[in-house]
Short mmCIF file of C-alpha atoms and ligand atoms in Angstrom, two decimals:
data_model
loop_
_atom_site.label_atom_id
_atom_site.label_comp_id
_atom_site.label_asym_id
_atom_site.label_seq_id
_atom_site.Cartn_x
_atom_site.Cartn_y
_atom_site.Cartn_z
CA MET T 37 -18.16 5.03 29.18
CA SER T 38 -15.65 5.36 26.40
CA ARG T 39 -12.84 7.85 26.74
CA THR T 40 -12.15 10.56 24.19
CA CYS T 41 -8.80 10.49 22.46
CA LEU T 42 -6.58 13.05 20.78
CA THR T 43 -3.84 11.43 18.72
CA ILE T 44 -0.79 13.55 18.07
CA VAL T 45 1.28 12.32 15.16
CA LEU T 46 4.83 13.67 14.97
CA ALA T 47 5.76 14.02 11.35
CA ALA T 48 8.23 16.88 11.37
CA GLY T 49 11.15 14.59 10.54
CA GLU T 50 13.60 15.91 7.98
CA GLY T 51 14.02 12.54 6.34
CA THR T 52 17.23 13.69 4.70
CA ARG T 53 18.56 10.13 4.63
CA MET T 54 15.82 9.19 2.21
CA ARG T 55 17.49 11.48 -0.36
CA SER T 56 14.09 12.44 -1.64
CA SER T 57 12.32 15.55 -2.79
CA ARG T 58 9.29 14.33 -0.82
CA ALA T 59 8.74 14.39 2.92
CA LYS T 60 9.66 11.08 4.50
CA VAL T 61 6.18 10.27 5.81
CA LEU T 62 4.75 10.51 2.29
CA HIS T 63 6.79 7.57 1.07
CA GLU T 64 4.69 4.48 0.60
CA VAL T 65 4.42 0.99 1.93
CA ALA T 66 1.90 -1.27 0.17
CA GLY T 67 0.58 1.70 -1.79
CA ARG T 68 -0.15 3.89 1.20
CA SER T 69 1.95 6.64 2.76
CA LEU T 70 3.75 5.91 6.01
CA VAL T 71 1.66 8.51 7.79
CA GLY T 72 -1.45 7.03 6.18
CA HIS T 73 -0.76 3.66 7.82
CA VAL T 74 -0.32 5.34 11.18
CA LEU T 75 -3.54 7.34 10.82
CA GLU T 76 -5.52 4.33 9.69
CA ALA T 77 -4.48 2.31 12.75
CA ALA T 78 -5.04 5.30 15.03
CA GLY T 79 -8.55 5.65 13.66
CA GLU T 80 -9.25 1.99 14.35
CA ALA T 81 -7.91 2.43 17.88
CA GLY T 82 -10.65 4.94 18.62
CA THR T 83 -9.05 8.28 17.90
CA ASP T 84 -11.55 11.17 17.98
CA LYS T 85 -9.25 13.87 16.71
CA VAL T 86 -5.86 13.89 15.04
CA ALA T 87 -3.27 16.61 15.50
CA LEU T 88 -0.49 16.30 12.98
CA VAL T 89 2.80 18.03 13.71
CA VAL T 90 4.56 18.80 10.46
CA GLY T 91 7.71 20.54 9.34
CA ARG T 92 8.80 20.19 5.77
CA ASP T 93 6.22 19.82 2.97
CA ALA T 94 3.52 20.84 5.43
CA GLU T 95 0.93 21.30 2.71
CA LEU T 96 1.39 17.92 1.06
CA VAL T 97 1.52 16.07 4.36
CA THR T 98 -1.59 17.90 5.54
CA SER T 99 -3.56 17.02 2.45
CA GLU T 100 -2.52 13.37 2.60
CA ALA T 101 -3.54 13.18 6.28
CA GLY T 102 -6.83 14.94 5.58
CA ARG T 103 -7.61 12.45 2.84
CA ILE T 104 -7.26 9.56 5.27
CA THR T 105 -8.64 11.19 8.41
CA PRO T 106 -10.86 14.12 7.50
CA GLY T 107 -10.80 16.84 10.11
CA THR T 108 -7.12 16.33 10.93
CA ARG T 109 -5.60 19.53 12.29
CA THR T 110 -2.04 20.37 11.44
CA PHE T 111 0.43 22.26 13.54
CA GLU T 112 3.74 23.42 12.25
CA GLN T 113 6.88 22.89 14.25
CA THR T 114 9.18 25.34 12.55
CA GLU T 115 12.21 24.62 14.69
CA ARG T 116 13.14 21.08 15.56
CA ARG T 117 13.75 21.20 19.28
CA GLY T 118 12.82 17.73 20.45
CA THR T 119 9.87 15.39 20.80
CA ALA T 120 8.27 17.23 23.74
CA HIS T 121 8.59 20.48 21.84
CA ALA T 122 6.93 18.82 18.86
CA VAL T 123 4.04 17.54 20.97
CA LEU T 124 3.57 21.02 22.41
CA ALA T 125 3.20 22.41 18.93
CA ALA T 126 -0.29 20.91 19.25
CA ARG T 127 -0.88 22.71 22.55
CA GLU T 128 -4.14 24.19 21.33
CA ALA T 129 -5.57 20.76 20.53
CA ILE T 130 -4.39 19.29 23.84
CA GLY T 131 -6.05 22.23 25.58
CA GLU T 132 -9.43 21.19 24.17
CA GLY T 133 -9.54 18.57 26.89
CA TYR T 134 -9.40 14.91 25.87
CA ASP T 135 -9.31 11.97 28.24
CA ASP T 136 -6.40 10.38 26.39
CA ILE T 137 -3.51 11.93 24.50
CA LEU T 138 -1.85 9.35 22.28
CA VAL T 139 1.55 10.30 20.83
CA LEU T 140 2.69 8.46 17.70
CA PHE T 141 5.49 8.90 15.17
CA GLY T 142 4.45 9.35 11.55
CA ASP T 143 7.17 7.05 10.24
CA THR T 144 6.26 3.80 12.03
CA PRO T 145 3.71 2.16 9.74
CA LEU T 146 3.68 -1.26 11.40
CA LEU T 147 2.31 -0.10 14.73
CA THR T 148 -0.95 -1.92 15.36
CA ARG T 149 -4.29 -0.74 16.61
CA GLU T 150 -4.09 -3.36 19.38
CA THR T 151 -0.93 -1.83 20.83
CA MET T 152 -2.49 1.63 20.81
CA GLN T 153 -5.57 0.23 22.49
CA ARG T 154 -3.53 -1.53 25.18
CA ALA T 155 -1.73 1.72 25.99
CA ARG T 156 -5.04 3.54 26.22
CA ALA T 157 -6.49 0.80 28.41
CA GLU T 158 -3.74 1.52 30.97
CA LEU T 159 -4.92 5.13 31.17
CA ALA T 160 -8.48 3.94 31.64
CA SER T 161 -7.34 1.84 34.57
CA GLY T 162 -5.54 4.67 36.35
CA ALA T 163 -2.17 5.30 34.72
CA ALA T 164 -1.19 8.92 34.05
CA VAL T 165 1.42 7.89 31.50
CA CYS T 166 1.85 4.64 29.58
CA VAL T 167 4.94 3.99 27.50
CA VAL T 168 5.06 1.37 24.76
CA GLY T 169 8.33 -0.51 25.11
CA PHE T 170 10.01 -3.34 23.23
CA GLU T 171 12.88 -5.75 23.72
CA THR T 172 15.65 -5.73 21.16
CA GLN T 173 19.05 -7.28 20.53
CA ASN T 174 20.17 -3.96 19.04
CA PRO T 175 19.24 -1.17 21.44
CA THR T 176 21.72 1.35 20.02
CA GLY T 177 20.11 4.70 19.39
CA TYR T 178 16.97 4.07 21.41
CA GLY T 179 15.90 5.48 24.72
CA ARG T 180 16.28 2.78 27.42
CA LEU T 181 13.52 1.96 29.87
CA LEU T 182 15.02 1.97 33.36
CA MET T 183 12.93 -0.35 35.48
CA ALA T 184 12.76 -1.31 39.13
CA GLY T 185 10.84 -4.55 38.96
CA SER T 186 7.74 -3.71 36.99
CA ASP T 187 8.03 -0.01 37.78
CA LEU T 188 9.29 2.34 35.08
CA LEU T 189 11.61 4.83 36.78
CA ALA T 190 12.83 6.80 33.78
CA ILE T 191 13.66 6.71 30.09
CA ARG T 192 17.29 7.41 29.35
CA GLU T 193 18.27 8.57 25.88
CA GLU T 194 21.30 6.86 24.34
CA LYS T 195 23.44 9.98 24.44
CA ASP T 196 22.74 10.57 28.12
CA ALA T 197 23.06 6.97 29.24
CA SER T 198 25.83 5.45 31.36
CA ASP T 199 27.60 2.30 30.15
CA ASP T 200 25.42 0.20 32.44
CA GLU T 201 22.28 1.84 31.17
CA ARG T 202 23.34 1.27 27.58
CA ARG T 203 23.35 -2.46 28.23
CA VAL T 204 19.60 -2.35 28.85
CA ARG T 205 17.71 -3.96 25.99
CA LEU T 206 14.26 -2.79 26.93
CA CYS T 207 13.66 0.30 24.81
CA ASN T 208 11.22 3.10 24.23
CA SER T 209 9.21 2.76 21.02
CA GLY T 210 8.29 6.43 21.16
CA VAL T 211 4.59 5.65 21.45
CA MET T 212 3.11 7.08 24.58
CA ALA T 213 -0.34 7.56 26.05
CA ILE T 214 -0.83 10.43 28.49
CA ASP T 215 -3.84 11.22 30.61
CA GLY T 216 -5.31 14.43 29.25
CA ARG T 217 -5.79 15.92 32.70
CA HIS T 218 -2.04 15.89 33.33
CA ALA T 219 -0.63 16.29 29.83
CA LEU T 220 -0.10 20.03 29.49
CA ARG T 221 1.11 20.51 33.04
CA LEU T 222 3.73 17.74 32.70
CA LEU T 223 4.78 18.69 29.18
CA ASP T 224 5.35 22.29 30.21
CA ARG T 225 7.78 21.19 32.89
CA ILE T 226 10.07 19.36 30.49
CA GLY T 227 13.42 21.10 30.11
CA ASN T 228 16.32 20.66 27.71
CA ALA T 229 19.27 20.09 30.01
CA ASN T 230 20.60 17.01 28.24
CA ALA T 231 23.26 15.90 25.79
CA LYS T 232 21.27 17.02 22.76
CA GLY T 233 19.85 20.17 24.27
CA GLU T 234 16.41 18.97 23.14
CA PHE T 235 13.08 18.87 24.92
CA TYR T 236 12.65 15.14 25.42
CA LEU T 237 9.14 13.79 25.66
CA THR T 238 10.64 10.88 27.53
CA ASP T 239 11.36 13.10 30.55
CA ILE T 240 7.63 13.01 31.25
CA VAL T 241 8.15 9.67 33.00
CA GLU T 242 10.27 11.06 35.83
CA LEU T 243 8.13 14.18 36.12
CA ALA T 244 4.99 12.08 36.53
CA ARG T 245 6.67 9.85 39.09
CA ASN T 246 7.77 12.89 41.08
CA GLU T 247 4.09 13.75 41.38
CA HIS T 248 3.38 10.17 42.54
CA LEU T 249 1.37 9.54 39.41
CA ASN T 250 1.06 6.06 38.05
CA VAL T 251 3.41 5.29 35.12
CA ARG T 252 3.21 2.02 33.22
CA VAL T 253 4.77 0.14 30.33
CA VAL T 254 3.13 -2.12 27.77
CA LEU T 255 5.30 -4.23 25.50
CA ALA T 256 4.99 -4.51 21.75
CA ASP T 257 6.78 -6.57 19.16
CA GLU T 258 9.95 -4.86 17.96
CA ILE T 259 8.61 -4.98 14.40
CA GLU T 260 5.75 -2.65 15.30
CA THR T 261 8.13 0.02 16.45
CA LEU T 262 10.35 0.13 13.36
CA GLY T 263 10.74 3.62 12.00
CA VAL T 264 11.73 4.43 8.44
CA ASN T 265 14.78 6.61 7.91
CA THR T 266 16.32 5.25 4.72
CA ARG T 267 15.24 3.55 1.51
CA GLY T 268 16.64 0.37 3.03
CA ASP T 269 14.30 0.78 6.02
CA LEU T 270 11.45 1.40 3.62
CA ALA T 271 12.11 -1.87 1.80
CA HIS T 272 12.49 -3.74 5.10
CA VAL T 273 9.22 -2.40 6.43
CA GLU T 274 7.49 -3.22 3.13
CA HIS T 275 8.81 -6.76 3.43
CA LEU T 276 7.49 -7.10 6.98
CA TRP T 277 4.16 -5.55 6.04
CA GLN T 278 3.75 -8.02 3.18
CA GLN T 279 4.63 -10.95 5.43
CA ARG T 280 2.04 -9.85 7.92
CA ARG T 281 -0.64 -9.43 5.28
CA ARG T 282 0.12 -12.81 3.65
CA THR T 283 -0.37 -14.47 7.00
CA GLU T 284 -3.65 -12.62 7.48
CA MET T 285 -4.82 -13.56 3.98
CA MET T 286 -4.12 -17.24 4.56
CA ALA T 287 -5.80 -17.09 7.96
CA GLY T 288 -8.80 -15.67 6.13
CA GLY T 289 -9.02 -18.68 3.81
CA VAL T 290 -7.00 -17.54 0.79
CA THR T 291 -4.60 -20.08 -0.70
CA LEU T 292 -1.20 -18.62 -1.53
CA ARG T 293 0.93 -21.24 -3.18
CA ALA T 294 4.14 -19.29 -2.74
CA PRO T 295 3.23 -16.58 -0.24
CA GLU T 296 6.61 -14.88 -0.34
CA THR T 297 6.10 -14.05 -4.03
CA VAL T 298 2.67 -12.44 -3.75
CA PHE T 299 2.42 -8.70 -3.08
CA PHE T 300 -0.66 -6.92 -1.78
CA SER T 301 -1.73 -3.33 -1.51
CA PHE T 302 -3.05 -2.02 1.77
CA ASP T 303 -6.62 -2.23 0.44
CA THR T 304 -6.52 -5.57 -1.38
CA ALA T 305 -9.63 -7.53 -0.42
CA ILE T 306 -9.73 -11.24 -1.21
CA GLU T 307 -12.47 -13.61 -0.17
CA ALA T 308 -12.01 -17.11 1.17
CA ASP T 309 -11.36 -19.91 -1.29
CA VAL T 310 -9.51 -17.77 -3.76
CA VAL T 311 -6.29 -19.33 -5.04
CA VAL T 312 -3.38 -17.04 -5.81
CA GLU T 313 -0.52 -18.68 -7.67
CA PRO T 314 3.10 -17.54 -7.43
CA ASN T 315 4.38 -14.13 -8.51
CA VAL T 316 1.22 -12.10 -8.46
CA VAL T 317 1.15 -8.37 -7.71
CA PHE T 318 -1.98 -6.61 -6.50
CA GLY T 319 -2.02 -2.87 -7.08
CA LEU T 320 -4.48 -0.51 -5.44
CA GLY T 321 -8.21 -1.10 -5.40
CA VAL T 322 -8.63 -4.83 -6.00
CA ARG T 323 -11.42 -7.13 -4.80
CA VAL T 324 -11.48 -10.80 -5.61
CA ALA T 325 -14.56 -12.92 -4.94
CA SER T 326 -14.65 -16.44 -3.63
CA GLY T 327 -13.59 -19.30 -5.87
CA ALA T 328 -11.56 -17.20 -8.28
CA THR T 329 -8.05 -18.17 -9.29
CA ILE T 330 -5.32 -15.67 -10.03
CA HIS T 331 -2.74 -17.62 -11.99
CA ALA T 332 0.97 -17.02 -11.90
CA PHE T 333 2.67 -13.78 -12.99
CA SER T 334 -0.44 -11.65 -13.14
CA HIS T 335 -0.62 -7.94 -12.29
CA VAL T 336 -4.02 -6.81 -11.04
CA GLU T 337 -4.91 -3.22 -10.25
CA GLY T 338 -8.19 -1.36 -9.77
CA ALA T 339 -10.17 -4.47 -10.65
CA LEU T 340 -13.10 -6.46 -9.34
CA VAL T 341 -12.73 -10.14 -10.02
CA GLY T 342 -15.97 -12.10 -9.71
CA ALA T 343 -16.59 -15.48 -8.13
CA ASP T 344 -15.03 -18.49 -9.85
CA ALA T 345 -13.30 -16.28 -12.40
CA SER T 346 -9.91 -17.25 -13.77
CA ILE T 347 -7.20 -14.67 -14.40
CA GLY T 348 -3.84 -15.29 -16.05
CA PRO T 349 -1.23 -16.65 -16.11
CA PHE T 350 0.50 -13.46 -17.30
CA ALA T 351 -2.59 -11.29 -17.31
CA ARG T 352 -2.68 -7.59 -16.64
CA LEU T 353 -5.91 -6.14 -15.29
CA ARG T 354 -5.77 -2.37 -15.17
CA PRO T 355 -8.05 0.10 -13.37
CA GLY T 356 -11.73 0.00 -14.17
CA THR T 357 -11.79 -3.71 -14.94
CA THR T 358 -14.74 -5.76 -13.75
CA ILE T 359 -14.77 -9.48 -14.39
CA ALA T 360 -18.15 -11.09 -13.78
CA ARG T 361 -18.68 -14.56 -12.36
CA LYS T 362 -16.81 -17.29 -14.23
CA GLY T 363 -15.18 -14.80 -16.56
CA ARG T 364 -11.85 -15.91 -17.99
CA VAL T 365 -8.87 -13.74 -18.85
CA GLY T 366 -5.89 -15.68 -20.14
CA ASN T 367 -2.24 -15.15 -20.89
CA PHE T 368 -0.87 -11.89 -22.29
CA VAL T 369 -4.20 -10.15 -22.06
CA GLU T 370 -4.43 -6.53 -20.92
CA THR T 371 -7.70 -4.94 -19.88
CA LYS T 372 -8.43 -1.36 -18.92
CA ASN T 373 -11.85 0.07 -18.12
CA VAL T 374 -13.53 -3.12 -19.19
CA ALA T 375 -16.60 -5.01 -18.03
CA LEU T 376 -16.36 -8.66 -18.93
CA GLY T 377 -19.70 -10.45 -18.63
CA GLU T 378 -20.51 -13.66 -16.87
CA GLY T 379 -18.69 -16.62 -18.39
CA ALA T 380 -17.16 -14.46 -21.12
CA LYS T 381 -13.69 -15.45 -22.29
CA VAL T 382 -10.72 -13.52 -23.49
CA ASN T 383 -8.04 -16.09 -23.36
CA HIS T 384 -5.00 -15.05 -25.35
CA LEU T 385 -2.88 -12.08 -26.47
CA THR T 386 -5.50 -9.36 -26.41
CA TYR T 387 -5.92 -5.71 -25.49
CA LEU T 388 -9.35 -4.59 -24.35
CA GLY T 389 -9.74 -0.93 -23.39
CA ASP T 390 -12.93 1.04 -22.73
CA ALA T 391 -15.11 -1.91 -23.60
CA SER T 392 -17.95 -4.03 -22.38
CA ILE T 393 -18.25 -7.65 -23.34
CA GLY T 394 -21.53 -9.47 -22.80
CA ALA T 395 -22.06 -12.77 -21.05
CA ARG T 396 -20.65 -15.89 -22.70
CA THR T 397 -19.02 -13.95 -25.53
CA ASN T 398 -15.70 -15.31 -26.76
CA VAL T 399 -12.95 -12.90 -27.72
CA GLY T 400 -10.40 -14.68 -29.89
CA ALA T 401 -6.64 -14.52 -29.66
CA GLY T 402 -4.96 -11.33 -30.71
CA THR T 403 -8.03 -9.12 -30.59
CA ILE T 404 -7.36 -5.42 -30.12
CA THR T 405 -9.83 -2.69 -29.29
CA CYS T 406 -8.55 0.41 -31.06
CA ASN T 407 -9.88 2.80 -28.45
CA PHE T 408 -7.60 5.80 -28.87
CA ASP T 409 -7.16 8.21 -31.79
CA GLY T 410 -4.23 10.02 -30.29
CA HIS T 411 -6.51 12.49 -28.53
CA ASN T 412 -9.77 10.80 -27.56
CA LYS T 413 -10.92 7.50 -26.12
CA PHE T 414 -13.89 5.62 -27.58
CA ARG T 415 -15.93 2.68 -26.37
CA THR T 416 -16.48 -0.75 -27.81
CA GLU T 417 -19.70 -2.48 -26.78
CA ILE T 418 -19.99 -6.17 -27.52
CA GLY T 419 -23.21 -8.05 -26.76
CA GLU T 420 -23.84 -11.47 -25.32
CA ASN T 421 -23.00 -14.78 -26.97
CA ALA T 422 -20.95 -13.03 -29.63
CA PHE T 423 -17.81 -14.43 -31.22
CA ILE T 424 -14.87 -12.25 -32.13
CA GLY T 425 -12.53 -14.11 -34.48
CA SER T 426 -8.82 -14.10 -33.77
CA ASN T 427 -6.60 -11.23 -34.75
CA SER T 428 -9.40 -8.72 -35.18
CA SER T 429 -9.05 -4.98 -34.75
CA LEU T 430 -12.19 -3.42 -33.32
CA VAL T 431 -12.08 0.27 -34.20
CA ALA T 432 -14.08 2.23 -31.64
CA PRO T 433 -16.62 3.68 -31.29
CA LEU T 434 -18.18 0.37 -32.15
CA THR T 435 -21.16 -1.74 -31.20
CA ILE T 436 -21.33 -5.45 -31.89
CA GLY T 437 -24.73 -7.03 -31.26
CA ASN T 438 -25.72 -10.14 -29.34
CA GLY T 439 -24.86 -13.32 -31.14
CA ALA T 440 -22.84 -11.51 -33.81
CA TYR T 441 -19.82 -13.10 -35.42
CA VAL T 442 -16.63 -11.38 -36.53
CA GLY T 443 -14.43 -13.24 -39.01
CA SER T 444 -10.78 -13.72 -38.07
CA GLY T 445 -8.40 -11.02 -39.10
CA SER T 446 -11.08 -8.41 -39.57
CA VAL T 447 -10.67 -4.70 -39.11
CA VAL T 448 -14.13 -3.77 -37.91
CA THR T 449 -15.02 -0.11 -38.34
CA GLU T 450 -18.80 -0.29 -38.60
CA ASP T 451 -21.36 -1.55 -36.11
CA VAL T 452 -22.32 -5.21 -36.41
CA PRO T 453 -26.03 -5.94 -35.88
CA VAL T 454 -27.42 -8.72 -33.72
CA ASP T 455 -26.69 -12.19 -35.15
CA ALA T 456 -24.83 -10.72 -38.17
CA LEU T 457 -21.48 -11.83 -39.57
CA ALA T 458 -18.85 -9.16 -40.23
CA ILE T 459 -15.77 -9.83 -42.30
CA GLY T 460 -13.38 -7.00 -42.91
CA ARG T 461 -10.30 -8.34 -44.63
CA ALA T 462 -8.85 -8.86 -48.08
CA ARG T 463 -10.19 -11.83 -49.96
CA GLN T 464 -7.83 -14.78 -50.31
CA VAL T 465 -6.35 -15.49 -53.74
CA VAL T 466 -4.94 -18.93 -54.70
CA LYS T 467 -2.55 -19.26 -57.66
CA LEU T 468 -1.79 -22.85 -58.54
CA GLY T 469 1.90 -23.71 -59.00
CA ARG T 470 3.06 -20.21 -58.21
CA GLY T 471 4.55 -21.26 -54.85
CA ARG T 472 7.00 -23.65 -56.50
CA GLU T 473 7.97 -21.03 -59.14
CA ILE T 474 8.90 -18.54 -56.43
CA GLU T 475 10.90 -21.15 -54.57
CA GLU T 476 12.91 -22.06 -57.69
CA ARG T 477 13.53 -18.44 -58.60
CA ASN T 478 14.86 -17.70 -55.11
CA ALA T 479 17.14 -20.75 -55.10
CA ALA T 480 18.56 -19.73 -58.50
CA LEU T 481 19.24 -16.23 -57.25
CA LYS T 482 21.19 -17.56 -54.27
CA ALA T 483 23.25 -19.92 -56.47
CA SER T 484 24.15 -17.11 -58.92
CA ARG T 485 25.39 -14.94 -56.03
CA SER T 486 27.68 -17.60 -54.56
CA LYS T 487 29.55 -18.17 -57.90
CA PRO T 488 33.08 -16.72 -57.96
CA VAL T 489 33.26 -13.82 -60.37
C1 UD1 V 87 12.97 8.93 20.15
C2 UD1 V 87 12.83 8.77 21.67
C3 UD1 V 87 13.54 7.49 22.10
C4 UD1 V 87 12.95 6.31 21.35
C5 UD1 V 87 13.02 6.53 19.86
C6 UD1 V 87 12.26 5.47 19.16
C7 UD1 V 87 12.74 10.99 22.66
C8 UD1 V 87 13.50 12.03 23.33
N1 UD1 V 87 13.42 9.90 22.30
O1 UD1 V 87 14.35 9.08 19.91
O2 UD1 V 87 13.39 7.29 23.47
O3 UD1 V 87 13.65 5.13 21.70
O4 UD1 V 87 12.43 7.79 19.48
O5 UD1 V 87 12.44 5.58 17.78
O6 UD1 V 87 11.55 11.12 22.48
N2 UD1 V 87 10.26 14.84 15.96
C9 UD1 V 87 9.64 16.02 15.64
N3 UD1 V 87 10.18 17.18 16.09
C10 UD1 V 87 11.31 17.21 16.84
C11 UD1 V 87 11.94 16.00 17.15
C12 UD1 V 87 11.39 14.82 16.70
O7 UD1 V 87 8.62 16.03 14.98
O8 UD1 V 87 11.71 18.30 17.22
C13 UD1 V 87 9.67 13.59 15.48
C14 UD1 V 87 10.52 12.93 14.41
O9 UD1 V 87 10.09 13.30 13.14
C15 UD1 V 87 10.26 11.46 14.66
C16 UD1 V 87 10.00 11.38 16.15
O10 UD1 V 87 9.62 12.68 16.56
O11 UD1 V 87 9.11 11.03 13.98
C17 UD1 V 87 11.20 10.89 16.92
O12 UD1 V 87 12.28 11.79 16.76
P1 UD1 V 87 13.75 11.29 16.63
O13 UD1 V 87 14.63 12.45 16.48
O14 UD1 V 87 13.84 10.20 15.63
O15 UD1 V 87 13.97 10.69 18.08
P2 UD1 V 87 14.98 9.57 18.52
O16 UD1 V 87 16.27 10.22 18.85
O17 UD1 V 87 14.97 8.49 17.55
MG1 MG V 88 14.34 8.15 15.57
#
C-alpha cells in the first residue's frame, strides 16, 4: 500500500544577497526556476499535494509553482520566525492527514528524487522522523547532527553549538520527512529558546526522541543539499547541474565531444547516437532524434531536430523550428518558425522565418525570407524539389511551387508556379573596353592629386 505524501516547500527566503527584484526561488538553473526543480523532483518522489510557504513575491512564486505542480496550495509566512514556524504556516494542509510530511527548501535545486524517496522509505519502515544529512569539509553555518553510534540524538544549530559540536562534519541538509500522525503534535511543541530566538524545525529530533519515537538519518551527497543565496551560488549550482546532465546524456548514448562546453536546458531531450560537437547551447524545448549531429557553436532553442539531420556549425535554430529527417542547416543560418522538409538543405548564410520548405529543396547561400513589414508577419511556402538561387530575397506572403527554380539574386514578390523559373533582378549589361577606361581614369586622378602644387 503506498503512503500519501504532503510536501511542504519553504520558499519564504528573503534572498537579499541575490540583489534582485525577483524572489530568490524564481531565479533559474538550466531554464527552470529553483523552486521548479524542487517541485519537479518532489512530484517524481510521489508527492500527492504540495504546500508552498511563501513570503515575498507570493503571487509570482505561487503562479510559478502552480504551473509546475497544478493544485499547489500556498501559505504565507508574513513574519520570518524560523523553519518550524514556516512549516506550521501550512498547518491546515498538515491537518488534512497525510502519511508522510516531506519538508524541502525551495532553493536547493539539486536535491534528487531518490533522496526524497529514501527518506520516505524510513517512515514506511517505522521512523517518526527522518533527517537527510551530509558530510562536508566546510560545516560552518549548518546544523550539526549529534550522533551516538547510528542514533541521531539532536541537531545543533551553529550558533548554539559548543566548540566540540562545531567540529562535527555531519550536517543537516534541511530536508526532513515526518510521520503525519506525529507531525502537528511535535511541531507545536517546538519553542524558540535559542541563540536566534527562532522556532527551529531541527528541535523536532529531540522532541521525538523524548517520546521514544524512532528517529533516523539518511545520507545524501553534499551537492544535493546546496542552497542558493548569491549569484555566485547560482552559477555554481548551474555548473553542477550541467555536469550531472552531461553525464546522464552520455550514459544515455549521446556523444559529447567536449562535454564541459555543452549546455542543456532542464527539458532537453536527445536520443541515443546523436553527436554534439563542442560549444553548443540548448535553450528550452529541444528534441533531437537519433543519428543527428549538432556541429560546433550552434544555438538551438524550441526546435525538433529529426533523425540523421545535420545542424551547424554556427547555426541558430529558434523556436518553432522543425527539421525533418536528413535535413541540413549549415553555418550562419538562422531559422524561426520553420518546417524544413526531409533531406532539404539550407547550408549557408540564410534567414528563414515563418516558412515551410518541402522535401529535398535546396535553399542557396544568402537567402532571406522577408517575413516582416514592421507590423505583421507573413509566411513563405516553398514546395518540394525546388531550388532557390543564392542571394535571393523572398518577400512574403509568397508561395513557390514544387520543382520551381529561383534565379540567383532575385527579389521574389510574386508566387512562382510549379516547375516555373522566376528571375527578379536587373539584366546584366556588358560594355567592351569600358573597364580599362575606368581604371586609367582613376589612376590619372590619383597621380594629379599627388603632384605638388
Ligand atoms: C537550516 C537548518 C540547518 C541546516 C540548514 C541547511 C533549521 C533551524 N536549521 O539552517 O540545520 O543545516 O538549514 O541549509 O532548520 N525559512 C522560511 N521561514 C523562516 C525561516 C526559514 O521560509 O522563518 C526557509 C528559508 O527560506 C530557507 C529555509 O527555510 O529556504 C532554511 O532557512 P535558513 O534561514 O536558511 O536556515 P539555516 O540557518 O540555513
Ligand atoms: Mg540557509
